[in-house]
XYZ file of C-alpha atoms in Angstrom:
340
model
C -114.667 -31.880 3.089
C -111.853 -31.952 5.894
C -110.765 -35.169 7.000
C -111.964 -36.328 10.095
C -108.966 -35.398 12.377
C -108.844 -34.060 15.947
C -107.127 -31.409 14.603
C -106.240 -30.055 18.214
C -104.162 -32.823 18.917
C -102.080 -34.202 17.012
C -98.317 -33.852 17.351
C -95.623 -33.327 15.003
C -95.135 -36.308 13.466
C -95.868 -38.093 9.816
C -99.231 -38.630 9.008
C -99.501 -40.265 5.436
C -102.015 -38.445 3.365
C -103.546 -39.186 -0.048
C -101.214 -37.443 -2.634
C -97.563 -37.122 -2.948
C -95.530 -35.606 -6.169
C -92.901 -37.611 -8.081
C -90.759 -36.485 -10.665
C -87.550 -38.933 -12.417
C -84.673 -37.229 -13.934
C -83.465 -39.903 -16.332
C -81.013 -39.286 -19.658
C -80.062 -35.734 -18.849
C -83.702 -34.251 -17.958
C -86.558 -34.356 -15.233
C -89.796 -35.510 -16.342
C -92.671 -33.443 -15.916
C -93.730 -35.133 -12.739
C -97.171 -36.354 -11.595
C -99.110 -36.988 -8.731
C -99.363 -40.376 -7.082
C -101.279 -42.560 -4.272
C -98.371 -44.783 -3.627
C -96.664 -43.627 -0.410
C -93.321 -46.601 -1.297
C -90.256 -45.840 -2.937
C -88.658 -49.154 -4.720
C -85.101 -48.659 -5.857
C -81.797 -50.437 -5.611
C -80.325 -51.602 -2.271
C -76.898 -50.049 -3.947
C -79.065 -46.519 -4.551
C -76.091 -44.008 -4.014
C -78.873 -41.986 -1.618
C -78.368 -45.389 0.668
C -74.562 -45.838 -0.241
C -73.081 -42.023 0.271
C -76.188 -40.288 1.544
C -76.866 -37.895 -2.203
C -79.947 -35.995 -1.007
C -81.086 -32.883 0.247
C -84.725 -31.488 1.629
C -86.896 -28.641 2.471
C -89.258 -27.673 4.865
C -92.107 -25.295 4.491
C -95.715 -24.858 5.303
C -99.448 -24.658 4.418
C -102.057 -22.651 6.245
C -105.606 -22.310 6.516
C -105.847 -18.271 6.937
C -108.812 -16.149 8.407
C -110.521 -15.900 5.526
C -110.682 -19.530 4.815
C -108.061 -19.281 2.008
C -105.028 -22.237 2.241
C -101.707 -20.645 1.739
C -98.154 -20.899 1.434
C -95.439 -18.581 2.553
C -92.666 -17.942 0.591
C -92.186 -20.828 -1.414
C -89.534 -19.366 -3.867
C -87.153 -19.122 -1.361
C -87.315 -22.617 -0.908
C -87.197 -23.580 -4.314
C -84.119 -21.555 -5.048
C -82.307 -22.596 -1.862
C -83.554 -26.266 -3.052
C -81.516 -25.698 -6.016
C -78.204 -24.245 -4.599
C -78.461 -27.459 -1.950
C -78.650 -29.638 -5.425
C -75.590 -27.320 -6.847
C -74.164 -28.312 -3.930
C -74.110 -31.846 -3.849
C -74.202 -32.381 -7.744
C -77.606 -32.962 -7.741
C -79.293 -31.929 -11.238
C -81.096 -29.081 -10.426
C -84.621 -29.020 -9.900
C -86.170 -26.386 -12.096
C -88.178 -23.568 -10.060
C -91.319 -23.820 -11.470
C -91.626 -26.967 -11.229
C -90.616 -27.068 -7.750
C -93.422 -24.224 -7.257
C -95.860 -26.025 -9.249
C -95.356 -29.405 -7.617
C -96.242 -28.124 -3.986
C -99.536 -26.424 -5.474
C -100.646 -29.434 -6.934
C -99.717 -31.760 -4.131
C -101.170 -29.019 -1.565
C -104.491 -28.981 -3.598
C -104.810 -32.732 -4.028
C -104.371 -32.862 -0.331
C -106.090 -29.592 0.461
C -108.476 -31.436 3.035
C -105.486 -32.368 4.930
C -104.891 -28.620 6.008
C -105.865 -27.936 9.092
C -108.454 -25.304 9.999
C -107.561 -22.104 10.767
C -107.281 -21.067 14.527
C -106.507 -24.869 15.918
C -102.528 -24.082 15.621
C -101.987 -27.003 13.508
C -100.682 -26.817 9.674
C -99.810 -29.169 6.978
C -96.255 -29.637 6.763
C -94.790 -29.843 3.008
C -91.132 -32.144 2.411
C -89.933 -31.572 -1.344
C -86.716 -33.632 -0.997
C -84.351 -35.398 -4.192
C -81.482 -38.327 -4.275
C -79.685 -40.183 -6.721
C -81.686 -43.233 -7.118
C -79.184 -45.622 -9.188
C -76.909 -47.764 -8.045
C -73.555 -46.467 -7.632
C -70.558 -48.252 -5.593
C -67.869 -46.244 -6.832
C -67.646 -42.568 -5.067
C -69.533 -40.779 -7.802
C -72.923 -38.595 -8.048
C -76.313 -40.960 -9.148
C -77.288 -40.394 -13.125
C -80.753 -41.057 -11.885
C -82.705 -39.123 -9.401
C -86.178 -38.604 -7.761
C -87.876 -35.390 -6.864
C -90.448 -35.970 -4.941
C -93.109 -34.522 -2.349
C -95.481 -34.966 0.659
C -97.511 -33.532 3.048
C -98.483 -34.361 6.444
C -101.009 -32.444 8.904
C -98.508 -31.753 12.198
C -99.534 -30.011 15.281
C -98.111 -26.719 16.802
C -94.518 -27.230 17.627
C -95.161 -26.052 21.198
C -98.082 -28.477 23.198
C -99.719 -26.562 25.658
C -97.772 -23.389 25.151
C -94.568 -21.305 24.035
C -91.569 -22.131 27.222
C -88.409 -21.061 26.705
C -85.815 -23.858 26.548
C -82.516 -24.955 28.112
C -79.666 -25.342 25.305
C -76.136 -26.564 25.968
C -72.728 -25.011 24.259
C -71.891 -28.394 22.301
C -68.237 -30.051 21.816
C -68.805 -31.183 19.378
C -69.051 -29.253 15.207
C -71.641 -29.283 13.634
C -70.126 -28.118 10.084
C -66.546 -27.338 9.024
C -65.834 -23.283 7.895
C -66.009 -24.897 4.195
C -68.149 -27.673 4.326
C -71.764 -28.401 3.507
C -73.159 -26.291 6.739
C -75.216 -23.919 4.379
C -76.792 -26.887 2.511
C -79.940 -28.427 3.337
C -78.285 -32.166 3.126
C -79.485 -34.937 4.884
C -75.855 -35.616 6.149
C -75.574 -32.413 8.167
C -78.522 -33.490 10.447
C -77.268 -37.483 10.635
C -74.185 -36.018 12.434
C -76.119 -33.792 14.849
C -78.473 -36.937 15.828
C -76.072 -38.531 18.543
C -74.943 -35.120 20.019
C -79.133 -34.005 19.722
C -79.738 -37.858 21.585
C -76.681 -36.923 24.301
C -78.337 -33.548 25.006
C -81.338 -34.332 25.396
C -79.802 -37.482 28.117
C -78.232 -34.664 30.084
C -81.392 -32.433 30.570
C -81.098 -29.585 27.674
C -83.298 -28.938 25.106
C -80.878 -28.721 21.932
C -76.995 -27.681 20.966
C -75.109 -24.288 20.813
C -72.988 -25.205 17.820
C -69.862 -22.594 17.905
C -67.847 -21.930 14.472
C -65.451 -24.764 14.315
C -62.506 -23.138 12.830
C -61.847 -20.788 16.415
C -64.894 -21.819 18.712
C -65.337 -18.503 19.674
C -68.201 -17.466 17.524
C -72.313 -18.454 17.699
C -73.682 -20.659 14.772
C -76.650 -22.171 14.715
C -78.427 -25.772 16.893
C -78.931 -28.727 14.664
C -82.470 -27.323 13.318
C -82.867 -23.663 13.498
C -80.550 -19.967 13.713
C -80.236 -17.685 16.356
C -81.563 -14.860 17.339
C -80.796 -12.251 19.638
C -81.556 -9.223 21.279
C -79.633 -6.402 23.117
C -80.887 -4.852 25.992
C -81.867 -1.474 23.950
C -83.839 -3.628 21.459
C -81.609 -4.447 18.657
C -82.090 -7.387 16.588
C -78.798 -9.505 16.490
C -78.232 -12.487 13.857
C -74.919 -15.033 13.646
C -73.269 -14.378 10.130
C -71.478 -16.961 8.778
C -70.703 -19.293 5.768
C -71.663 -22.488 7.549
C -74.977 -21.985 8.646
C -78.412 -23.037 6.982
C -79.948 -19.514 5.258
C -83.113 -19.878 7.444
C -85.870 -18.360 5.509
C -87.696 -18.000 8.638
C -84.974 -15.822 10.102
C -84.923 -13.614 6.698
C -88.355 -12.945 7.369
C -88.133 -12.397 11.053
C -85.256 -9.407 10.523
C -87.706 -8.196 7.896
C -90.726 -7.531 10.169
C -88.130 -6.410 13.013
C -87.023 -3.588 10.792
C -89.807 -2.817 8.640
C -92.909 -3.672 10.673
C -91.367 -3.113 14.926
C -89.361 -0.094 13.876
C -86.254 -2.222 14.870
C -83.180 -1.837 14.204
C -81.385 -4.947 12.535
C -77.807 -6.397 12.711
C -76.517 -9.386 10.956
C -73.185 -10.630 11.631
C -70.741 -12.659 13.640
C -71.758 -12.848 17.227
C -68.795 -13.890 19.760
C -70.030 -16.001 22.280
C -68.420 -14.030 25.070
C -71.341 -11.669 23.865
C -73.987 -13.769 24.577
C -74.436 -12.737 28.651
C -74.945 -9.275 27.871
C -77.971 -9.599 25.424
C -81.835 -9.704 27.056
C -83.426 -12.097 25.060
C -82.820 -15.408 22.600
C -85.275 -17.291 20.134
C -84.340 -20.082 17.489
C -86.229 -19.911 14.649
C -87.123 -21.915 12.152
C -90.226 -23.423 9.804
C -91.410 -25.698 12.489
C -91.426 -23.517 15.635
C -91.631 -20.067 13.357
C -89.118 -19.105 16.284
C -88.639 -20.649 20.300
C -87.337 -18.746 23.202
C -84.498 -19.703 25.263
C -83.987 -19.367 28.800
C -80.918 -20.570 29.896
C -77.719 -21.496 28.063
C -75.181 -23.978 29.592
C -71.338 -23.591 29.016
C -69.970 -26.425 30.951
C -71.478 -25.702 33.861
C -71.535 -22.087 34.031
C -75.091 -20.650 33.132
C -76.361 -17.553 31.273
C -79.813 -16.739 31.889
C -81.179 -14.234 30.427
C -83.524 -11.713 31.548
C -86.522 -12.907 30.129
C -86.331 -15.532 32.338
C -87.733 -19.234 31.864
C -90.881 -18.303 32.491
C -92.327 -16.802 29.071
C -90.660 -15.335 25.675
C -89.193 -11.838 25.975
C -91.250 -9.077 24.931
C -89.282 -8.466 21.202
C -89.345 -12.159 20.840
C -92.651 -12.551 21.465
C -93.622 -9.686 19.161
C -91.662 -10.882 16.481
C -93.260 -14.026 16.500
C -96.699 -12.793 16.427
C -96.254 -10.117 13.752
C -94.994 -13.204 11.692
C -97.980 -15.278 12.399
C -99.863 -12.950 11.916
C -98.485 -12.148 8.376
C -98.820 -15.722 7.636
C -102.153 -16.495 9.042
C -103.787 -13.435 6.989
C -104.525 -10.985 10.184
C -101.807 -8.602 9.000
C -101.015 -7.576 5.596
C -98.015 -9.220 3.866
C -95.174 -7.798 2.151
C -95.292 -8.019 -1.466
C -94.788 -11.738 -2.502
C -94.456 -13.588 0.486
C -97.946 -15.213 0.642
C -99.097 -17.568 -2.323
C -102.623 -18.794 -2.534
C -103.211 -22.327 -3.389
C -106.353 -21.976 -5.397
């Protein structure tokens, strides 16, 4: 029985719901986990997650497709970039299948949380870990949670896909050997003020150029480029320190083997950037959002598809992958799971 939720409205924003998974790794080993009501954590005020910010996260969906089945896309992509994040920040890792089995059982237990199909919402899904103990010298935990939740969230666009206004930012977002390609919580508390200061000024979110010769496209604090020429090729920033969007692997995917496009990944100088027809960001939330205009200091690129509506590849490529994920097109071989 679906909760009683006016499931056309509500925004994108944390709903608690009745289940959430928790698993402690304690004496060398995670437990095997278990499902719980309680929505608190209780744990030291000297928890080295509080003291030097030892966590990292995911983000991934659930869907209610056409024929009534609930769904996930892709979740071993997010369990093994969930491990290389833990590698990362010397985080035990979190084995895959329990990673996989903890969002079945936490999407079943909460499976009248997902949102019926054709109302645009979904139920978001947050696996996150951090070291739990109390540590005040610079060291990693030797105690850590894995936990996660759910929460129903509303399409990422109200009232419609517009493209956006993004700025070129001063400011880095990741140095050329930092922790840019991790999913830490620390790479998105140092995008916060610049996100706040943009969003003062009028734009939408951050053009983050490589650090190292600020020449080169990167990413905005929460999603990857994408870009395409005026004869229709799909263009991609490569780089060490940017996020490996699973989104955007999937998006290049059905450009190439589902539009009949042809695909480029690598680095993209920003002096490029006038001469392409149309930009998206994509990500889990917003599967992928147009942009309009970009800002460098004053001077503007708009490009050709205008502010109006998405460009016509853009647009494409974001309802093939809906599509694919809502059931109405056929998937590629082990992208869709089935929460039965």
């Amino acid at each position: 029985m679906k909760k009683d939720i006016d499931w056309n409205n509500i925004g994108f924003g944390y709903m608690k719901t009745d289940y959430r998974y928790v698993s402690e790794y304690k004496d060398g080993k995670w437990d095997e986990g278990t499902l719980t009501t309680d929505d608190t954590i209780t744990m030291s005020e000297c928890a080295c997650v509080l003291q030097y910010a030892q966590t990292c996260f995911e983000g991934m969906k659930a869907y209610t497709t056409a024929d009534g089945k609930i769904v996930v896309f892709r979740p071993d992509l997010n369990a093994e970039r969930l491990q290389s994040s833990c590698a990362g920040l010397e985080i035990p890792v979190v084995p895959k299948e329990q990673f996989l089995d903890a969002i079945h059982q936490v999407v079943k237990a909460n499976a009248d949380f997902v949102p019926p199909y054709g109302t645009g919402a979904t139920l978001y899904i947050r696996p996150y870990v951090f070291g739990k103990n109390p540590v005040i010298g610079v060291k990693p935990a030797d105690e850590y949670e894995f936990r996660v939740f759910v929460t129903p969230v509303g399409p990422y666009f109200k009232g419609g896909v517009k493209p956006i206004t993004i700025r070129v930012s001063d400011v880095d977002r990741a140095a050329p050997r930092g922790t840019g390609n991790i999913k830490a919580g620390l790479n998105y508390a140092m995008s916060l003020h610049n996100i706040v200061d943009a969003h003062q000024k009028g734009f939408d979110e951050n053009m983050y150029l490589d650090p190292q010769t600020r020449t080169k496209v990167e990413e905005t604090g929460g999603a990857n480029f994408l870009f395409v020429t005026k004869d229709g090729t799909v263009v991609t920033p490569k780089s060490n320190s940017i996020l490996p969007s699973i989104t955007r692997r999937s998006l290049l995917y059905v450009a190439e083997h589902y539009l009949g496009l042809k695909v480029e990944e690598r680095e993209v100088y920003f002096d490029e950037v006038k001469d392409f027809a149309e930009c998206g960001l994509c990500g889990t939330a917003a599967v992928i959002s147009p942009v309009g205009k970009i800002v460098d200091h004053g001077n503007e690129i708009v490009f050709p598809s205008g502010m109006e509506e998405m460009g016509p590849v853009i647009s494409k490529l974001r309802e093939t992958l809906t599509g694919i994920q809502m059931g109405t097109i056929e998937a590629p071989e082990g992208w869709i799971e089935v929460i039965e």
